[in-house]
PDB file of C-alpha atoms in Angstrom:
ATOM      1  CA  LEU I 331      11.568 -36.972 -64.055  1.00 70.00           C
ATOM      2  CA  ARG I 332      13.612 -37.330 -60.930  1.00 83.00           C
ATOM      3  CA  GLY I 333      12.088 -34.085 -59.829  1.00 83.00           C
ATOM      4  CA  LEU I 334       8.674 -35.518 -60.132  1.00 85.00           C
ATOM      5  CA  VAL I 335       9.957 -38.816 -58.481  1.00 88.00           C
ATOM      6  CA  ALA I 336      10.966 -36.420 -55.548  1.00 86.00           C
ATOM      7  CA  PHE I 337       7.982 -34.631 -55.281  1.00 80.00           C
ATOM      8  CA  GLN I 338       5.617 -37.890 -55.297  1.00 84.00           C
ATOM      9  CA  ARG I 339       7.856 -39.060 -52.262  1.00 83.00           C
ATOM     10  CA  ALA I 340       7.414 -35.994 -50.520  1.00 85.00           C
ATOM     11  CA  GLN I 341      10.747 -34.898 -50.820  1.00 85.00           C
ATOM     12  CA  HIS I 342      10.041 -31.502 -51.786  1.00 88.00           C
ATOM     13  CA  HIS I 343      13.574 -29.614 -51.232  1.00 90.00           C
ATOM     14  CA  ASP I 344      14.837 -32.119 -53.670  1.00 89.00           C
ATOM     15  CA  ALA I 345      12.165 -31.917 -56.081  1.00 91.00           C
ATOM     16  CA  ILE I 346      12.868 -28.064 -56.181  1.00 91.00           C
ATOM     17  CA  GLY I 347      16.510 -28.444 -57.025  1.00 92.00           C
ATOM     18  CA  PHE I 348      15.662 -31.181 -59.814  1.00 90.00           C
ATOM     19  CA  PHE I 349      13.311 -28.797 -61.483  1.00 90.00           C
ATOM     20  CA  GLN I 350      15.546 -25.595 -61.138  1.00 91.00           C
ATOM     21  CA  ARG I 351      18.304 -27.456 -62.919  1.00 91.00           C
ATOM     22  CA  SER I 352      15.615 -28.840 -65.587  1.00 93.00           C
ATOM     23  CA  ILE I 353      14.946 -24.912 -65.996  1.00 91.00           C
ATOM     24  CA  GLN I 354      18.396 -24.151 -66.640  1.00 92.00           C
ATOM     25  CA  ILE I 355      18.227 -26.330 -69.440  1.00 92.00           C
ATOM     26  CA  TYR I 356      14.742 -25.787 -70.635  1.00 92.00           C
ATOM     27  CA  PRO I 357      14.004 -22.011 -69.540  1.00 90.00           C
ATOM     28  CA  PHE I 358      10.683 -21.504 -71.358  1.00 91.00           C
ATOM     29  CA  ASN I 359       8.905 -24.847 -70.259  1.00 94.00           C
ATOM     30  CA  SER I 360       5.960 -23.951 -68.799  1.00 95.00           C
ATOM     31  CA  THR I 361       5.333 -27.323 -67.399  1.00 95.00           C
ATOM     32  CA  LEU I 362       8.583 -27.252 -65.194  1.00 95.00           C
ATOM     33  CA  PHE I 363       7.558 -23.843 -63.718  1.00 94.00           C
ATOM     34  CA  CYS I 364       4.146 -25.316 -62.712  1.00 95.00           C
ATOM     35  CA  ASP I 365       6.035 -28.249 -61.020  1.00 94.00           C
ATOM     36  CA  LEU I 366       8.534 -26.052 -59.287  1.00 94.00           C
ATOM     37  CA  GLY I 367       5.441 -23.711 -58.113  1.00 95.00           C
ATOM     38  CA  LYS I 368       3.783 -27.128 -56.588  1.00 93.00           C
ATOM     39  CA  ALA I 369       6.916 -27.878 -54.957  1.00 94.00           C
ATOM     40  CA  TYR I 370       7.321 -24.506 -53.245  1.00 94.00           C
ATOM     41  CA  PHE I 371       3.697 -24.796 -52.514  1.00 94.00           C
ATOM     42  CA  ALA I 372       3.958 -27.953 -50.774  1.00 93.00           C
ATOM     43  CA  LEU I 373       6.492 -26.187 -48.485  1.00 93.00           C
ATOM     44  CA  GLY I 374       4.589 -23.184 -47.737  1.00 92.00           C
ATOM     45  CA  ALA I 375       6.578 -20.838 -49.950  1.00 93.00           C
ATOM     46  CA  ILE I 376       3.657 -19.395 -50.995  1.00 95.00           C
ATOM     47  CA  SER I 377       5.108 -16.443 -52.682  1.00 94.00           C
ATOM     48  CA  GLU I 378       7.681 -18.639 -54.597  1.00 94.00           C
ATOM     49  CA  ALA I 379       4.755 -20.787 -55.818  1.00 95.00           C
ATOM     50  CA  PHE I 380       2.587 -18.224 -57.328  1.00 96.00           C
ATOM     51  CA  GLN I 381       5.725 -16.515 -58.782  1.00 95.00           C
ATOM     52  CA  ASN I 382       6.215 -19.572 -60.855  1.00 94.00           C
ATOM     53  CA  PHE I 383       2.695 -20.187 -61.710  1.00 96.00           C
ATOM     54  CA  GLY I 384       2.816 -16.639 -63.023  1.00 95.00           C
ATOM     55  CA  LEU I 385       5.936 -17.528 -65.269  1.00 95.00           C
ATOM     56  CA  ALA I 386       4.637 -20.699 -66.332  1.00 95.00           C
ATOM     57  CA  VAL I 387       1.600 -18.325 -67.968  1.00 95.00           C
ATOM     58  CA  MET I 388       3.971 -15.631 -69.159  1.00 94.00           C
ATOM     59  CA  TRP I 389       5.860 -18.192 -71.304  1.00 94.00           C
ATOM     60  CA  ASP I 390       2.653 -19.292 -72.754  1.00 95.00           C
ATOM     61  CA  ALA I 391      -0.539 -17.747 -72.228  1.00 95.00           C
ATOM     62  CA  ASN I 392      -2.694 -20.217 -73.263  1.00 96.00           C
ATOM     63  CA  PHE I 393      -1.335 -22.543 -70.848  1.00 95.00           C
ATOM     64  CA  GLY I 394      -4.643 -24.097 -69.001  1.00 96.00           C
ATOM     65  CA  ARG I 395      -2.705 -25.877 -66.091  1.00 95.00           C
ATOM     66  CA  GLY I 396      -0.694 -22.637 -65.272  1.00 96.00           C
ATOM     67  CA  TYR I 397      -4.068 -20.674 -64.378  1.00 97.00           C
ATOM     68  CA  ALA I 398      -5.200 -23.939 -62.804  1.00 97.00           C
ATOM     69  CA  GLU I 399      -2.239 -24.588 -60.629  1.00 96.00           C
ATOM     70  CA  ALA I 400      -2.716 -20.878 -59.347  1.00 97.00           C
ATOM     71  CA  GLY I 401      -6.481 -21.346 -59.034  1.00 97.00           C
ATOM     72  CA  PHE I 402      -6.174 -24.359 -56.982  1.00 96.00           C
ATOM     73  CA  GLY I 403      -3.506 -22.755 -54.854  1.00 96.00           C
ATOM     74  CA  HIS I 404      -5.789 -19.911 -54.184  1.00 97.00           C
ATOM     75  CA  LEU I 405      -8.720 -22.359 -53.226  1.00 97.00           C
ATOM     76  CA  LYS I 406      -6.468 -23.934 -50.647  1.00 95.00           C
ATOM     77  CA  LEU I 407      -5.882 -20.466 -49.063  1.00 96.00           C
ATOM     78  CA  GLY I 408      -9.249 -19.676 -48.978  1.00 95.00           C
ATOM     79  CA  ASN I 409      -8.588 -16.670 -51.555  1.00 96.00           C
ATOM     80  CA  PHE I 410     -12.050 -17.975 -53.567  1.00 97.00           C
ATOM     81  CA  ALA I 411     -12.270 -14.654 -55.712  1.00 96.00           C
ATOM     82  CA  GLN I 412      -8.732 -15.112 -56.971  1.00 96.00           C
ATOM     83  CA  ALA I 413      -9.368 -18.768 -57.295  1.00 97.00           C
ATOM     84  CA  LEU I 414     -12.273 -18.093 -59.586  1.00 97.00           C
ATOM     85  CA  LEU I 415     -10.448 -15.697 -62.041  1.00 97.00           C
ATOM     86  CA  GLN I 416      -7.936 -18.432 -62.523  1.00 97.00           C
ATOM     87  CA  MET I 417     -10.101 -21.351 -62.870  1.00 97.00           C
ATOM     88  CA  LYS I 418     -12.450 -19.777 -65.302  1.00 97.00           C
ATOM     89  CA  ARG I 419      -9.754 -19.058 -67.409  1.00 97.00           C
ATOM     90  CA  ALA I 420      -8.147 -22.480 -67.037  1.00 97.00           C
ATOM     91  CA  VAL I 421     -11.809 -23.985 -68.238  1.00 97.00           C
ATOM     92  CA  GLU I 422     -11.825 -21.400 -70.817  1.00 97.00           C
ATOM     93  CA  LEU I 423      -8.657 -22.803 -72.289  1.00 97.00           C
ATOM     94  CA  GLU I 424      -9.610 -26.693 -71.794  1.00 97.00           C
ATOM     95  CA  PRO I 425     -13.032 -27.097 -71.339  1.00 96.00           C
ATOM     96  CA  SER I 426     -13.249 -30.808 -71.599  1.00 96.00           C
ATOM     97  CA  ASN I 427     -10.825 -31.018 -68.780  1.00 97.00           C
ATOM     98  CA  ARG I 428     -12.492 -32.542 -65.853  1.00 96.00           C
ATOM     99  CA  ASP I 429     -10.165 -31.802 -62.869  1.00 95.00           C
ATOM    100  CA  TYR I 430     -10.581 -28.272 -63.645  1.00 97.00           C
ATOM    101  CA  LEU I 431     -14.225 -28.267 -63.902  1.00 97.00           C
ATOM    102  CA  ASN I 432     -14.434 -29.851 -60.734  1.00 96.00           C
ATOM    103  CA  VAL I 433     -12.289 -27.574 -59.001  1.00 96.00           C
ATOM    104  CA  LEU I 434     -14.293 -24.665 -60.652  1.00 97.00           C
ATOM    105  CA  GLY I 435     -17.304 -26.360 -59.152  1.00 97.00           C
ATOM    106  CA  GLU I 436     -15.847 -26.578 -55.667  1.00 96.00           C
ATOM    107  CA  VAL I 437     -14.860 -22.984 -56.152  1.00 97.00           C
ATOM    108  CA  PHE I 438     -18.479 -21.907 -56.687  1.00 97.00           C
ATOM    109  CA  LYS I 439     -19.436 -24.155 -53.844  1.00 96.00           C
ATOM    110  CA  LYS I 440     -17.295 -22.210 -51.531  1.00 96.00           C
ATOM    111  CA  LEU I 441     -18.527 -18.834 -52.842  1.00 96.00           C
ATOM    112  CA  GLY I 442     -22.160 -19.988 -52.401  1.00 95.00           C
ATOM    113  CA  ASP I 443     -23.308 -20.044 -55.900  1.00 96.00           C
ATOM    114  CA  PHE I 444     -24.780 -23.752 -55.920  1.00 97.00           C
ATOM    115  CA  ASP I 445     -26.388 -23.948 -59.210  1.00 97.00           C
ATOM    116  CA  LYS I 446     -23.153 -22.690 -61.119  1.00 97.00           C
ATOM    117  CA  ALA I 447     -21.216 -25.607 -58.871  1.00 97.00           C
ATOM    118  CA  ARG I 448     -23.779 -28.204 -60.065  1.00 97.00           C
ATOM    119  CA  HIS I 449     -23.330 -26.842 -63.440  1.00 97.00           C
ATOM    120  CA  CYS I 450     -19.798 -27.632 -63.359  1.00 97.00           C
ATOM    121  CA  TYR I 451     -20.160 -31.248 -62.075  1.00 97.00           C
ATOM    122  CA  ARG I 452     -22.759 -31.684 -64.734  1.00 97.00           C
ATOM    123  CA  GLN I 453     -20.283 -30.987 -67.239  1.00 97.00           C
ATOM    124  CA  VAL I 454     -18.217 -33.360 -65.666  1.00 97.00           C
ATOM    125  CA  LEU I 455     -20.674 -35.866 -66.313  1.00 97.00           C
ATOM    126  CA  ASP I 456     -21.515 -35.107 -69.743  1.00 96.00           C
ATOM    127  CA  LEU I 457     -17.736 -35.549 -70.557  1.00 96.00           C
ATOM    128  CA  GLU I 458     -17.796 -38.807 -68.221  1.00 95.00           C
ATOM    129  CA  PRO I 459     -21.309 -40.161 -67.238  1.00 95.00           C
ATOM    130  CA  ASN I 460     -20.269 -42.782 -64.965  1.00 94.00           C
ATOM    131  CA  ASN I 461     -18.162 -40.440 -62.903  1.00 95.00           C
ATOM    132  CA  ALA I 462     -19.457 -41.285 -59.570  1.00 94.00           C
ATOM    133  CA  LEU I 463     -17.535 -38.651 -57.606  1.00 93.00           C
ATOM    134  CA  ALA I 464     -19.353 -35.894 -59.707  1.00 96.00           C
ATOM    135  CA  HIS I 465     -23.043 -37.102 -58.180  1.00 96.00           C
ATOM    136  CA  VAL I 466     -21.134 -37.031 -54.832  1.00 95.00           C
ATOM    137  CA  SER I 467     -20.229 -33.492 -55.398  1.00 96.00           C
ATOM    138  CA  ILE I 468     -23.750 -32.773 -56.455  1.00 96.00           C
ATOM    139  CA  GLY I 469     -24.914 -34.262 -53.675  1.00 95.00           C
ATOM    140  CA  ALA I 470     -22.859 -32.052 -51.587  1.00 94.00           C
ATOM    141  CA  THR I 471     -24.278 -28.913 -52.904  1.00 95.00           C
ATOM    142  CA  PHE I 472     -27.626 -29.815 -52.267  1.00 94.00           C
ATOM    143  CA  ALA I 473     -26.381 -30.942 -48.697  1.00 91.00           C
ATOM    144  CA  ASP I 474     -25.260 -27.493 -47.983  1.00 91.00           C
ATOM    145  CA  GLN I 475     -28.535 -25.888 -49.029  1.00 91.00           C
ATOM    146  CA  GLY I 476     -30.416 -28.243 -46.317  1.00 89.00           C
ATOM    147  CA  GLU I 477     -32.027 -30.452 -49.253  1.00 93.00           C
ATOM    148  CA  ALA I 478     -31.243 -33.588 -47.485  1.00 90.00           C
ATOM    149  CA  THR I 479     -33.565 -35.745 -49.629  1.00 91.00           C
ATOM    150  CA  ARG I 480     -31.843 -34.691 -53.176  1.00 94.00           C
ATOM    151  CA  ALA I 481     -28.633 -34.799 -51.282  1.00 93.00           C
ATOM    152  CA  LEU I 482     -29.150 -38.547 -50.465  1.00 91.00           C
ATOM    153  CA  GLU I 483     -30.502 -39.427 -54.263  1.00 93.00           C
ATOM    154  CA  SER I 484     -27.221 -37.973 -55.711  1.00 95.00           C
ATOM    155  CA  MET I 485     -25.393 -40.239 -53.205  1.00 92.00           C
ATOM    156  CA  GLU I 486     -27.478 -43.049 -54.249  1.00 91.00           C
ATOM    157  CA  ARG I 487     -26.764 -42.955 -57.840  1.00 93.00           C
ATOM    158  CA  ALA I 488     -22.904 -42.424 -57.312  1.00 94.00           C
ATOM    159  CA  MET I 489     -23.294 -45.906 -55.027  1.00 89.00           C
ATOM    160  CA  CYS I 490     -24.831 -47.637 -58.243  1.00 89.00           C
ATOM    161  CA  LEU I 491     -21.845 -46.108 -60.580  1.00 91.00           C
ATOM    162  CA  ASP I 492     -18.970 -46.935 -57.980  1.00 89.00           C
ATOM    163  CA  PRO I 493     -20.067 -49.632 -55.749  1.00 82.00           C
ATOM    164  CA  LEU I 494     -16.806 -50.365 -54.106  1.00 81.00           C
ATOM    165  CA  ASN I 495     -15.593 -47.026 -53.424  1.00 84.00           C
ATOM    166  CA  SER I 496     -15.695 -46.466 -49.404  1.00 81.00           C
ATOM    167  CA  TYR I 497     -15.578 -42.581 -50.187  1.00 85.00           C
ATOM    168  CA  VAL I 498     -18.888 -42.759 -52.092  1.00 88.00           C
ATOM    169  CA  TYR I 499     -20.346 -45.024 -49.353  1.00 84.00           C
ATOM    170  CA  ASN I 500     -19.243 -42.235 -46.392  1.00 84.00           C
ATOM    171  CA  ALA I 501     -20.891 -39.700 -48.108  1.00 87.00           C
ATOM    172  CA  TYR I 502     -24.028 -41.687 -48.595  1.00 87.00           C
ATOM    173  CA  LEU I 503     -23.901 -42.802 -45.011  1.00 84.00           C
ATOM    174  CA  TYR I 504     -23.316 -39.302 -44.025  1.00 83.00           C
ATOM    175  CA  SER I 505     -26.237 -38.008 -45.726  1.00 86.00           C
ATOM    176  CA  LEU I 506     -28.571 -40.577 -44.465  1.00 84.00           C
ATOM    177  CA  LEU I 507     -28.321 -39.081 -40.893  1.00 82.00           C
ATOM    178  CA  PHE I 508     -29.867 -36.092 -42.131  1.00 84.00           C
ATOM    179  CA  VAL I 509     -32.745 -37.983 -43.480  1.00 82.00           C
ATOM    180  CA  THR I 510     -33.675 -40.454 -40.876  1.00 80.00           C
ATOM    181  CA  ASP I 511     -33.406 -40.583 -37.248  1.00 78.00           C
ATOM    182  CA  ASP I 512     -34.499 -44.201 -37.455  1.00 80.00           C
ATOM    183  CA  ARG I 513     -31.347 -45.750 -35.686  1.00 79.00           C
ATOM    184  CA  ALA I 514     -32.436 -49.477 -36.843  1.00 82.00           C
ATOM    185  CA  ARG I 515     -32.157 -48.099 -40.171  1.00 81.00           C
ATOM    186  CA  LEU I 516     -28.829 -46.485 -39.631  1.00 80.00           C
ATOM    187  CA  PHE I 517     -27.410 -49.528 -37.904  1.00 81.00           C
ATOM    188  CA  ARG I 518     -28.765 -51.724 -41.012  1.00 84.00           C
ATOM    189  CA  GLU I 519     -26.955 -49.437 -43.833  1.00 82.00           C
ATOM    190  CA  HIS I 520     -23.772 -49.473 -41.914  1.00 81.00           C
ATOM    191  CA  VAL I 521     -23.669 -53.226 -41.521  1.00 80.00           C
ATOM    192  CA  ARG I 522     -24.674 -53.441 -44.966  1.00 82.00           C
ATOM    193  CA  VAL I 523     -21.891 -51.039 -46.289  1.00 80.00           C
ATOM    194  CA  ILE I 524     -19.307 -52.656 -44.352  1.00 77.00           C
ATOM    195  CA  GLY I 525     -20.060 -56.106 -45.418  1.00 79.00           C
ATOM    196  CA  ILE I 526     -19.690 -54.977 -48.933  1.00 78.00           C
ATOM    197  CA  LEU I 527     -16.679 -53.613 -48.683  1.00 74.00           C
ATOM    198  CA  GLN I 528     -14.966 -56.063 -46.691  1.00 74.00           C
ATOM    199  CA  ARG I 529     -16.175 -58.776 -48.851  1.00 75.00           C
ATOM    200  CA  ALA I 530     -14.468 -56.841 -51.739  1.00 70.00           C
ATOM    201  CA  ASN I 531     -11.393 -56.538 -49.798  1.00 68.00           C
ATOM    202  CA  PRO I 532     -11.172 -59.175 -46.773  1.00 66.00           C
ATOM    203  CA  ARG I 533      -7.844 -57.841 -45.730  1.00 63.00           C
ATOM    204  CA  ARG I 534      -8.770 -54.055 -45.665  1.00 56.00           C
ATOM    205  CA  THR I 535     -10.249 -52.672 -42.498  1.00 52.00           C
ATOM    206  CA  SER I 536     -13.276 -50.138 -43.180  1.00 51.00           C
ATOM    207  CA  PRO I 537     -12.790 -46.650 -42.020  1.00 50.00           C
ATOM    208  CA  LEU I 538     -16.163 -47.200 -40.964  1.00 49.00           C
ATOM    209  CA  VAL I 539     -15.362 -49.675 -38.381  1.00 41.00           C
ATOM    210  CA  VAL I 540     -13.900 -49.220 -35.005  1.00 38.00           C
ATOM    211  CA  ARG I 541     -12.230 -52.502 -33.710  1.00 37.00           C
ATOM    212  CA  ARG I 542     -12.357 -53.094 -30.044  1.00 40.00           C
ATOM    213  CA  LYS I 543     -10.933 -56.743 -29.093  1.00 43.00           C
ATOM    214  CA  GLY I 544     -11.237 -58.073 -32.558  1.00 43.00           C
ATOM    215  CA  LYS I 545     -14.739 -57.029 -33.003  1.00 41.00           C
ATOM    216  CA  PRO I 546     -15.855 -54.850 -35.348  1.00 39.00           C
ATOM    217  CA  ARG I 547     -18.207 -52.153 -33.678  1.00 42.00           C
ATOM    218  CA  ILE I 548     -19.998 -49.069 -35.597  1.00 44.00           C
ATOM    219  CA  GLY I 549     -18.371 -46.538 -33.231  1.00 44.00           C
ATOM    220  CA  TYR I 550     -19.911 -43.119 -34.159  1.00 45.00           C
ATOM    221  CA  LEU I 551     -23.693 -44.359 -34.434  1.00 44.00           C
ATOM    222  CA  SER I 552     -23.560 -44.769 -30.725  1.00 44.00           C
ATOM    223  CA  PRO I 553     -20.493 -44.407 -28.213  1.00 37.00           C
ATOM    224  CA  SER I 554     -21.693 -47.363 -26.234  1.00 41.00           C
ATOM    225  CA  MET I 555     -21.245 -49.561 -29.300  1.00 39.00           C
ATOM    226  CA  CYS I 556     -17.037 -48.767 -28.605  1.00 34.00           C
ATOM    227  CA  GLU I 557     -17.346 -50.141 -25.119  1.00 37.00           C
ATOM    228  CA  ASP I 558     -16.927 -53.272 -23.872  1.00 35.00           C
TER     229      ASP I 558
END
């Protein structure tokens, strides 16, 4: 527990010490090896990280998280072929794990296999029909293929499911930029979104808003809007 708390606080050296001491007591605990590997990865000690992910699955060949941690690590490093092998194994072992399906979808997306990426995200929706972020991920695959209208449709579905999620709204507004050149429409949509988010949390400054002298301005629509 102390190792997890230290890791969450980004005290990675301390976390490594706690995990190593726990492994001395429980030397065949695959979860501890995964936790230790994550701490090493956070410090950039890549070799040590993958060594511990490997030990996790050596002690338990059916431990899905061990493959998933290795797969996610390879994804972050840009080793997409290795990431694919590891994530496919993780999903084989835990086919209902939404996190693993999302990461596998991202790997397929990076490899340019958009159909398989969408299949992964739709499996997430089969497990959780109201998962707005899965619709965002599907929309992103359409955007990467240049299908702006279909991307926007996916983002709109995501907004309906999670109407107060600023990440979803950002994805929607970004997709909208590729569908229309109507600056008035873009401006109205940005103002509408900002209003929704700030009404939901008046103390929260929307990431879509640039403040100049206390006035909310939509900075990236037009540089002149940020100038007084």
